[in-house]
Amino acid sequence: MSPTPARNRPIGRVALVVKNSTAAANAAADLENHLRQKGLDVVVDEPQVDETCPPDRSRVHPLPSEVDLVVVLGGDGTLLYAARTFGRQGIPLLGVNLGGLGFLTETSLENLYPMLEKVLAGDFVTESRMMLAAEVHRNGRPVTHHHVLNDVVINKGALARILTFSVKVDDTNLTWYRADGLILSTPTGSTAYNLAAGGPIVYPTHESIALTPICPFTLSNRPLILPQTAVIEIGLEPGATDALLTSDGQVSCPLLPEDRVVIRRAEHSIVLIKNPYKNYFDILRTKLGWG
Amino acid sequence: MSPTPARNRPIGRVALVVKNSTAAANAAADLENHLRQKGLDVVVDEPQVDETCPPDRSRVHPLPSEVDLVVVLGGDGTLLYAARTFGRQGIPLLGVNLGGLGFLTETSLENLYPMLEKVLAGDFVTESRMMLAAEVHRNGRPVTHHHVLNDVVINKGALARILTFSVKVDDTNLTWYRADGLILSTPTGSTAYNLAAGGPIVYPTHESIALTPICPFTLSNRPLILPQTAVIEIGLEPGATDALLTSDGQVSCPLLPEDRVVIRRAEHSIVLIKNPYKNYFDILRTKLGWG
Amino acid sequence: MSPTPARNRPIGRVALVVKNSTAAANAAADLENHLRQKGLDVVVDEPQVDETCPPDRSRVHPLPSEVDLVVVLGGDGTLLYAARTFGRQGIPLLGVNLGGLGFLTETSLENLYPMLEKVLAGDFVTESRMMLAAEVHRNGRPVTHHHVLNDVVINKGALARILTFSVKVDDTNLTWYRADGLILSTPTGSTAYNLAAGGPIVYPTHESIALTPICPFTLSNRPLILPQTAVIEIGLEPGATDALLTSDGQVSCPLLPEDRVVIRRAEHSIVLIKNPYKNYFDILRTKLGWG
Amino acid sequence: MSPTPARNRPIGRVALVVKNSTAAANAAADLENHLRQKGLDVVVDEPQVDETCPPDRSRVHPLPSEVDLVVVLGGDGTLLYAARTFGRQGIPLLGVNLGGLGFLTETSLENLYPMLEKVLAGDFVTESRMMLAAEVHRNGRPVTHHHVLNDVVINKGALARILTFSVKVDDTNLTWYRADGLILSTPTGSTAYNLAAGGPIVYPTHESIALTPICPFTLSNRPLILPQTAVIEIGLEPGATDALLTSDGQVSCPLLPEDRVVIRRAEHSIVLIKNPYKNYFDILRTKLGWG
């Protein structure tokens, strides 16, 4: 369970992903100055509240492969956005929280500059975190494609009381569920919605997919941990209306009754820069109020 | 825990509440003939799918106090509708299921006629079940009023990921919740949505109000059993959008950010005619697959 | 849910129940001096670690009805002992915690003396809390009798993996359980072992009996809230060995295979002196780490 | 998730592990005749109820490496015994249930002979299942060593109410628990005690270790899925008495206060012969009563 030493590529261009708040904007301005004074190139991005569905591929991000580091200033929510948007390129992400410790934003603002020194000097370790890819199939062809770091949720909309859907794993029938919804979670996402819905904590680098029904009608429909290689196909019952696909709790797309959602491990993992002074269990104890 | 002997009023007029299905319509036609041949007056009602919100008081039901018996042909869902619509007048309800045993529709179609003989002869026992009344207060005045036999749910709509709301009990702060929603359940409703959300089974005549958060963010926010006298006031956080009030899983009304929902025991209970051959524990074992 | 004003009997004799710890002994010595200087009669009791099973009725407590107040110095565990031992006589109990807030020991050491002034002046409110009585029947006759404020637990001993037992409520079969054990809890005990085993929080004055199986084999064997009038009879399967009856987590008695355990509301409730500055929800939020 | 084709070694000698019941003994007698008529060598073993603690290595099993197949006649409990006793040698196990379908004994008695034809002809597939190894360290040296297919449980004995223990994973502090006990489960064991205690179902070939506390005092102490490589070290609090180590729910050893228990993936996996007509999800749906 030891982290991976990072690739040893010199850092020339840094992207800042900044939460939409005054505190984050101020911290970003300081950081931008600091980095420019060091002769680094800086680009700034702010998460878009109104992400379109399906994701608008034409939205231009000035972040091609020449970005060498992404610094996230915000909370876990901002990092989820950054991971979905830039995480696929293998660029290391450094998560900085502006308030309390996050599961993903392990570095506090006061430790940012000492930490950054080390990162710029190449003295850091990273950890790979698997992502999930979700595809909606409509009339026989994929209509949208999402990557998530935490979870994909199929849930009922405002008016539905309960959803009925069938699940196949690797082309084998698992079962059908009657529930408020279904969460497919990465290990990273296991401490988010999955935990609130009764799922277990999964060690973040232990690759697997947690399938957790939300308020299932059948009480023995317990959370299920599947191999990371599993291909999960979810079908809504014919005539089902008012279902949604939600990615990382941030982007929701309406589903049509005949849609099929296929979820599998994404091809690429994100690369998180680790705080050398915090291990996962420290974070768990703090965030969950243990002992 | 013994049932109440019924009032001994002769039965002259019977209302049939009939599920919208061919099987139910056929059973209702037979039953209507049968009752008319016995010289009884019969009125037939079919649940309206598109119940308005707030409930439309002008919708005329030909069911004033002169109805002496309500026979429900359908399932628990149909009986919930009947209880909300006619239950307040103290008229005994006889629930007949057309398929599997229901928690509320204890009598099977094949036992309907023998059972009916007894009921018409005044030879039956009944059980009172408390209901809840929910009022939405907007700009200082009540804008809608619901009665439910199972539960009142405040939940998030399609787009919200999580709701934040504060709860007061008898004017004392309980806590604030971050959750998908909150269920306020009668004992009767305890085996419905409450159970799926992690709440306990409450013996149906043990009057109390179960307050069960749905997927709460704080893991120690466990279900809470309150006295039946409790007055529960729920406030949404300022700026909250996309919340709904749902009654018995059948009628949903949008809530506005500043709304306050007040929930208490309804003044009137419904009166269920008991199947003398089934006690509550029999039903529990069958429905939950015990033993 | 407002507390009961206490009986207005002048306090002449005070019993101190003192946890077996240096801090408690010191606090007790100070308190004893203080009370004697006020001209009050004081008796001191220390919980016996090795309570016998069945309880030894011959153990002499110098606490007949002429004791007017019991002050408990310790934690909730000490108060449970005091409630079992002296609570049946309707004498008000004042619970003083020596460390963190307790569910039952609401008064801190630093508030003890101001609180005591009020209590001695008759200026206090009390709250009744129901207790449970458990009787073990062996060969047709009762062999032991326990009163508890929190819970009665039937559980497996060291060697058994799982117990099988049948439960009747008011002479009606409920079901049989395969589980590690079964908890019968008062509302007061609902936040103790019951909560750890998945049971709900029950408002402390809402009289009822929670029946919560411990790690049941059948996943739908969920906690059940019964009326306070319920008489619960538990039978072990023939041949069952290695089962125990545990009272308030403090006294354990071995059960024999043919034993039947009968549990019902005790005739007498205990009388707790309330801290006027803390309501139940304050305590709940603090103890469970809410909000 | 496709099963592994078995090694293609001709079968000359078969061991029968037979549950201690008349039905199993009868089935074994028939099977023994059948196999001998085919010219195969047969040895018969019956699980020992009184397994010693620590396991008695001197107990002679006539089952050296020349046994080519183990047929288990009984239920999952008998197969657990067979796996602990013979599973380490890589000999394929065929589990035959004498009553209902088992998670491990997938073949019914009526399908035994057709199935056996195929197995003897080398026409079968197998599945590897990881086991756990548990070592008790006392005064600095290992005193006992257990292999399990389902789970290792550290739990409280008859008299203790709650245990306090610390857990390290790979030499890093995880946390300390106050609980009735702790379950360390393989994927195979995830549907056994782990599930009753609130743990998730883990796909049986997805190697991992589930750490599930039993009735933890801290409600956020949720089940944790660890990598199969994790080395888990459990220490009891100084002075703790009355704790036990239980292997597969079948063998219990008392622990002393200063003992440390080290649990890790066992070196060897067992080899199960798969019923070609049943996949894992079929078994799950049947055993848990889904849909």
PDB file of C-alpha atoms in Angstrom, chain B residues 98-249:
ATOM      1  CA  LEU B  98     -56.143  -9.021  -5.671  1.00  0.00           C
ATOM      2  CA  GLY B  99     -52.765 -10.678  -5.613  1.00  0.00           C
ATOM      3  CA  GLY B 100     -50.432 -11.224  -2.711  1.00  0.00           C
ATOM      4  CA  LEU B 101     -51.203 -10.405   0.897  1.00  0.00           C
ATOM      5  CA  GLY B 102     -50.836  -6.728   1.750  1.00  0.00           C
ATOM      6  CA  PHE B 103     -49.942  -5.130   5.060  1.00  0.00           C
ATOM      7  CA  LEU B 104     -53.268  -3.315   4.870  1.00  0.00           C
ATOM      8  CA  THR B 105     -55.270  -5.438   2.462  1.00  0.00           C
ATOM      9  CA  GLU B 106     -55.416  -8.570   4.561  1.00  0.00           C
ATOM     10  CA  THR B 107     -58.380 -10.219   2.906  1.00  0.00           C
ATOM     11  CA  SER B 108     -57.906 -12.233  -0.284  1.00  0.00           C
ATOM     12  CA  LEU B 109     -60.452 -12.137  -3.079  1.00  0.00           C
ATOM     13  CA  GLU B 110     -61.529 -15.706  -2.373  1.00  0.00           C
ATOM     14  CA  ASN B 111     -62.297 -14.825   1.230  1.00  0.00           C
ATOM     15  CA  LEU B 112     -64.091 -11.614   0.335  1.00  0.00           C
ATOM     16  CA  TYR B 113     -67.651 -12.971   0.263  1.00  0.00           C
ATOM     17  CA  PRO B 114     -67.509 -15.021   3.481  1.00  0.00           C
ATOM     18  CA  MET B 115     -65.831 -12.038   5.158  1.00  0.00           C
ATOM     19  CA  LEU B 116     -68.468  -9.688   3.800  1.00  0.00           C
ATOM     20  CA  GLU B 117     -71.269 -11.838   5.227  1.00  0.00           C
ATOM     21  CA  LYS B 118     -69.795 -11.378   8.648  1.00  0.00           C
ATOM     22  CA  VAL B 119     -69.223  -7.677   8.198  1.00  0.00           C
ATOM     23  CA  LEU B 120     -72.781  -7.074   7.015  1.00  0.00           C
ATOM     24  CA  ALA B 121     -74.003  -9.059  10.021  1.00  0.00           C
ATOM     25  CA  GLY B 122     -72.007  -6.766  12.292  1.00  0.00           C
ATOM     26  CA  ASP B 123     -69.726  -9.623  13.285  1.00  0.00           C
ATOM     27  CA  PHE B 124     -66.271  -8.085  12.916  1.00  0.00           C
ATOM     28  CA  VAL B 125     -63.498  -6.371  14.783  1.00  0.00           C
ATOM     29  CA  THR B 126     -61.675  -3.223  13.786  1.00  0.00           C
ATOM     30  CA  GLU B 127     -58.393  -1.569  14.520  1.00  0.00           C
ATOM     31  CA  SER B 128     -57.702   2.144  14.687  1.00  0.00           C
ATOM     32  CA  ARG B 129     -54.628   3.402  12.904  1.00  0.00           C
ATOM     33  CA  MET B 130     -53.304   6.892  13.489  1.00  0.00           C
ATOM     34  CA  MET B 131     -52.651   9.172  10.516  1.00  0.00           C
ATOM     35  CA  LEU B 132     -50.354  12.153  10.150  1.00  0.00           C
ATOM     36  CA  ALA B 133     -51.333  15.646   9.098  1.00  0.00           C
ATOM     37  CA  ALA B 134     -48.778  17.786   7.254  1.00  0.00           C
ATOM     38  CA  GLU B 135     -49.138  21.492   6.675  1.00  0.00           C
ATOM     39  CA  VAL B 136     -46.901  23.642   4.503  1.00  0.00           C
ATOM     40  CA  HIS B 137     -46.466  27.170   5.807  1.00  0.00           C
ATOM     41  CA  ARG B 138     -45.471  29.787   3.271  1.00  0.00           C
ATOM     42  CA  ASN B 139     -45.100  33.487   4.029  1.00  0.00           C
ATOM     43  CA  GLY B 140     -46.590  32.907   7.419  1.00  0.00           C
ATOM     44  CA  ARG B 141     -49.714  31.037   6.450  1.00  0.00           C
ATOM     45  CA  PRO B 142     -50.661  27.443   5.675  1.00  0.00           C
ATOM     46  CA  VAL B 143     -50.920  26.821   1.943  1.00  0.00           C
ATOM     47  CA  THR B 144     -51.683  23.130   1.810  1.00  0.00           C
ATOM     48  CA  HIS B 145     -52.772  20.370   4.111  1.00  0.00           C
ATOM     49  CA  HIS B 146     -52.280  16.629   3.668  1.00  0.00           C
ATOM     50  CA  HIS B 147     -53.411  13.601   5.609  1.00  0.00           C
ATOM     51  CA  VAL B 148     -51.482  10.365   5.240  1.00  0.00           C
ATOM     52  CA  LEU B 149     -51.730   6.859   6.579  1.00  0.00           C
ATOM     53  CA  ASN B 150     -48.148   5.825   5.813  1.00  0.00           C
ATOM     54  CA  ASP B 151     -45.706   8.692   5.607  1.00  0.00           C
ATOM     55  CA  VAL B 152     -44.824  12.237   4.747  1.00  0.00           C
ATOM     56  CA  VAL B 153     -41.495  12.572   2.968  1.00  0.00           C
ATOM     57  CA  ILE B 154     -39.463  15.712   2.398  1.00  0.00           C
ATOM     58  CA  ASN B 155     -37.010  14.803  -0.300  1.00  0.00           C
ATOM     59  CA  LYS B 156     -34.735  16.223  -2.892  1.00  0.00           C
ATOM     60  CA  GLY B 157     -35.882  16.588  -6.446  1.00  0.00           C
ATOM     61  CA  ALA B 158     -34.121  15.538  -9.575  1.00  0.00           C
ATOM     62  CA  LEU B 159     -31.196  17.922  -9.522  1.00  0.00           C
ATOM     63  CA  ALA B 160     -30.295  18.343  -5.891  1.00  0.00           C
ATOM     64  CA  ARG B 161     -27.640  16.003  -4.529  1.00  0.00           C
ATOM     65  CA  ILE B 162     -28.370  16.548  -0.865  1.00  0.00           C
ATOM     66  CA  LEU B 163     -30.787  18.632   1.191  1.00  0.00           C
ATOM     67  CA  THR B 164     -30.021  20.543   4.356  1.00  0.00           C
ATOM     68  CA  PHE B 165     -32.882  21.091   6.727  1.00  0.00           C
ATOM     69  CA  SER B 166     -33.466  21.876  10.370  1.00  0.00           C
ATOM     70  CA  VAL B 167     -35.915  20.011  12.572  1.00  0.00           C
ATOM     71  CA  LYS B 168     -37.699  21.227  15.683  1.00  0.00           C
ATOM     72  CA  VAL B 169     -39.781  18.993  17.912  1.00  0.00           C
ATOM     73  CA  ASP B 170     -42.293  20.743  20.167  1.00  0.00           C
ATOM     74  CA  ASP B 171     -40.466  24.018  19.545  1.00  0.00           C
ATOM     75  CA  THR B 172     -37.149  22.555  20.698  1.00  0.00           C
ATOM     76  CA  ASN B 173     -34.274  22.256  18.233  1.00  0.00           C
ATOM     77  CA  LEU B 174     -33.576  18.641  17.397  1.00  0.00           C
ATOM     78  CA  THR B 175     -30.773  19.054  14.867  1.00  0.00           C
ATOM     79  CA  TRP B 176     -30.127  19.872  11.261  1.00  0.00           C
ATOM     80  CA  TYR B 177     -29.727  17.124   8.730  1.00  0.00           C
ATOM     81  CA  ARG B 178     -27.818  16.810   5.493  1.00  0.00           C
ATOM     82  CA  ALA B 179     -29.546  13.967   3.704  1.00  0.00           C
ATOM     83  CA  ASP B 180     -31.445  12.897   0.627  1.00  0.00           C
ATOM     84  CA  GLY B 181     -34.610  13.491   2.604  1.00  0.00           C
ATOM     85  CA  LEU B 182     -36.561  12.842   5.750  1.00  0.00           C
ATOM     86  CA  ILE B 183     -39.399  10.397   6.359  1.00  0.00           C
ATOM     87  CA  LEU B 184     -42.049  10.987   9.002  1.00  0.00           C
ATOM     88  CA  SER B 185     -43.863   7.712   9.343  1.00  0.00           C
ATOM     89  CA  THR B 186     -46.854   6.379  11.232  1.00  0.00           C
ATOM     90  CA  PRO B 187     -46.619   2.899  12.736  1.00  0.00           C
ATOM     91  CA  THR B 188     -48.583   1.683   9.708  1.00  0.00           C
ATOM     92  CA  GLY B 189     -46.024   3.239   7.381  1.00  0.00           C
ATOM     93  CA  SER B 190     -43.069   1.831   9.293  1.00  0.00           C
ATOM     94  CA  THR B 191     -42.911  -1.230   7.043  1.00  0.00           C
ATOM     95  CA  ALA B 192     -42.959   0.874   3.884  1.00  0.00           C
ATOM     96  CA  TYR B 193     -40.371   3.491   2.890  1.00  0.00           C
ATOM     97  CA  ASN B 194     -39.193   3.853   6.490  1.00  0.00           C
ATOM     98  CA  LEU B 195     -37.993   0.241   6.520  1.00  0.00           C
ATOM     99  CA  ALA B 196     -36.133   0.627   3.221  1.00  0.00           C
ATOM    100  CA  ALA B 197     -34.381   3.673   4.666  1.00  0.00           C
ATOM    101  CA  GLY B 198     -33.210   1.829   7.782  1.00  0.00           C
ATOM    102  CA  GLY B 199     -36.035   2.587  10.203  1.00  0.00           C
ATOM    103  CA  PRO B 200     -37.528   0.023  12.584  1.00  0.00           C
ATOM    104  CA  ILE B 201     -40.816  -1.827  12.402  1.00  0.00           C
ATOM    105  CA  VAL B 202     -43.319  -0.220  14.778  1.00  0.00           C
ATOM    106  CA  TYR B 203     -46.237  -2.261  16.072  1.00  0.00           C
ATOM    107  CA  PRO B 204     -49.169  -0.796  14.155  1.00  0.00           C
ATOM    108  CA  THR B 205     -51.335   0.260  17.059  1.00  0.00           C
ATOM    109  CA  HIS B 206     -48.437   1.581  19.159  1.00  0.00           C
ATOM    110  CA  GLU B 207     -48.961   5.247  18.383  1.00  0.00           C
ATOM    111  CA  SER B 208     -45.736   7.110  17.670  1.00  0.00           C
ATOM    112  CA  ILE B 209     -43.999   9.012  14.903  1.00  0.00           C
ATOM    113  CA  ALA B 210     -40.827   7.647  13.326  1.00  0.00           C
ATOM    114  CA  LEU B 211     -38.387  10.244  11.998  1.00  0.00           C
ATOM    115  CA  THR B 212     -35.957   8.559   9.612  1.00  0.00           C
ATOM    116  CA  PRO B 213     -33.386  10.436   7.534  1.00  0.00           C
ATOM    117  CA  ILE B 214     -32.694   9.079   4.037  1.00  0.00           C
ATOM    118  CA  CYS B 215     -28.985   8.496   3.385  1.00  0.00           C
ATOM    119  CA  PRO B 216     -27.800  11.017   5.975  1.00  0.00           C
ATOM    120  CA  PHE B 217     -24.332  12.449   5.550  1.00  0.00           C
ATOM    121  CA  THR B 218     -23.679  12.076   9.298  1.00  0.00           C
ATOM    122  CA  LEU B 219     -23.631   8.346   9.950  1.00  0.00           C
ATOM    123  CA  SER B 220     -24.894   8.674  13.523  1.00  0.00           C
ATOM    124  CA  ASN B 221     -28.116  10.381  12.385  1.00  0.00           C
ATOM    125  CA  ARG B 222     -30.146   7.308  13.197  1.00  0.00           C
ATOM    126  CA  PRO B 223     -33.908   6.846  13.091  1.00  0.00           C
ATOM    127  CA  LEU B 224     -35.757   8.389  16.021  1.00  0.00           C
ATOM    128  CA  ILE B 225     -39.080   7.271  17.508  1.00  0.00           C
ATOM    129  CA  LEU B 226     -41.060  10.201  18.866  1.00  0.00           C
ATOM    130  CA  PRO B 227     -44.269  10.277  20.892  1.00  0.00           C
ATOM    131  CA  GLN B 228     -47.477  10.524  18.880  1.00  0.00           C
ATOM    132  CA  THR B 229     -48.033  13.935  20.480  1.00  0.00           C
ATOM    133  CA  ALA B 230     -44.887  15.419  18.981  1.00  0.00           C
ATOM    134  CA  VAL B 231     -45.232  18.419  16.680  1.00  0.00           C
ATOM    135  CA  ILE B 232     -42.417  18.345  14.150  1.00  0.00           C
ATOM    136  CA  GLU B 233     -41.414  21.450  12.242  1.00  0.00           C
ATOM    137  CA  ILE B 234     -39.037  21.167   9.310  1.00  0.00           C
ATOM    138  CA  GLY B 235     -37.327  24.125   7.727  1.00  0.00           C
ATOM    139  CA  LEU B 236     -35.287  24.097   4.547  1.00  0.00           C
ATOM    140  CA  GLU B 237     -32.036  25.994   4.483  1.00  0.00           C
ATOM    141  CA  PRO B 238     -32.387  29.460   2.923  1.00  0.00           C
ATOM    142  CA  GLY B 239     -31.834  29.179  -0.782  1.00  0.00           C
ATOM    143  CA  ALA B 240     -32.668  25.484  -0.936  1.00  0.00           C
ATOM    144  CA  THR B 241     -34.290  24.628  -4.201  1.00  0.00           C
ATOM    145  CA  ASP B 242     -35.759  21.521  -5.642  1.00  0.00           C
ATOM    146  CA  ALA B 243     -37.332  20.003  -2.535  1.00  0.00           C
ATOM    147  CA  LEU B 244     -40.635  18.150  -2.507  1.00  0.00           C
ATOM    148  CA  LEU B 245     -43.246  17.080  -0.021  1.00  0.00           C
ATOM    149  CA  THR B 246     -44.591  13.622  -0.861  1.00  0.00           C
ATOM    150  CA  SER B 247     -47.636  12.102   0.823  1.00  0.00           C
ATOM    151  CA  ASP B 248     -47.877   8.321   1.022  1.00  0.00           C
ATOM    152  CA  GLY B 249     -45.600   8.131  -1.992  1.00  0.00           C
TER     153      GLY B 249
END
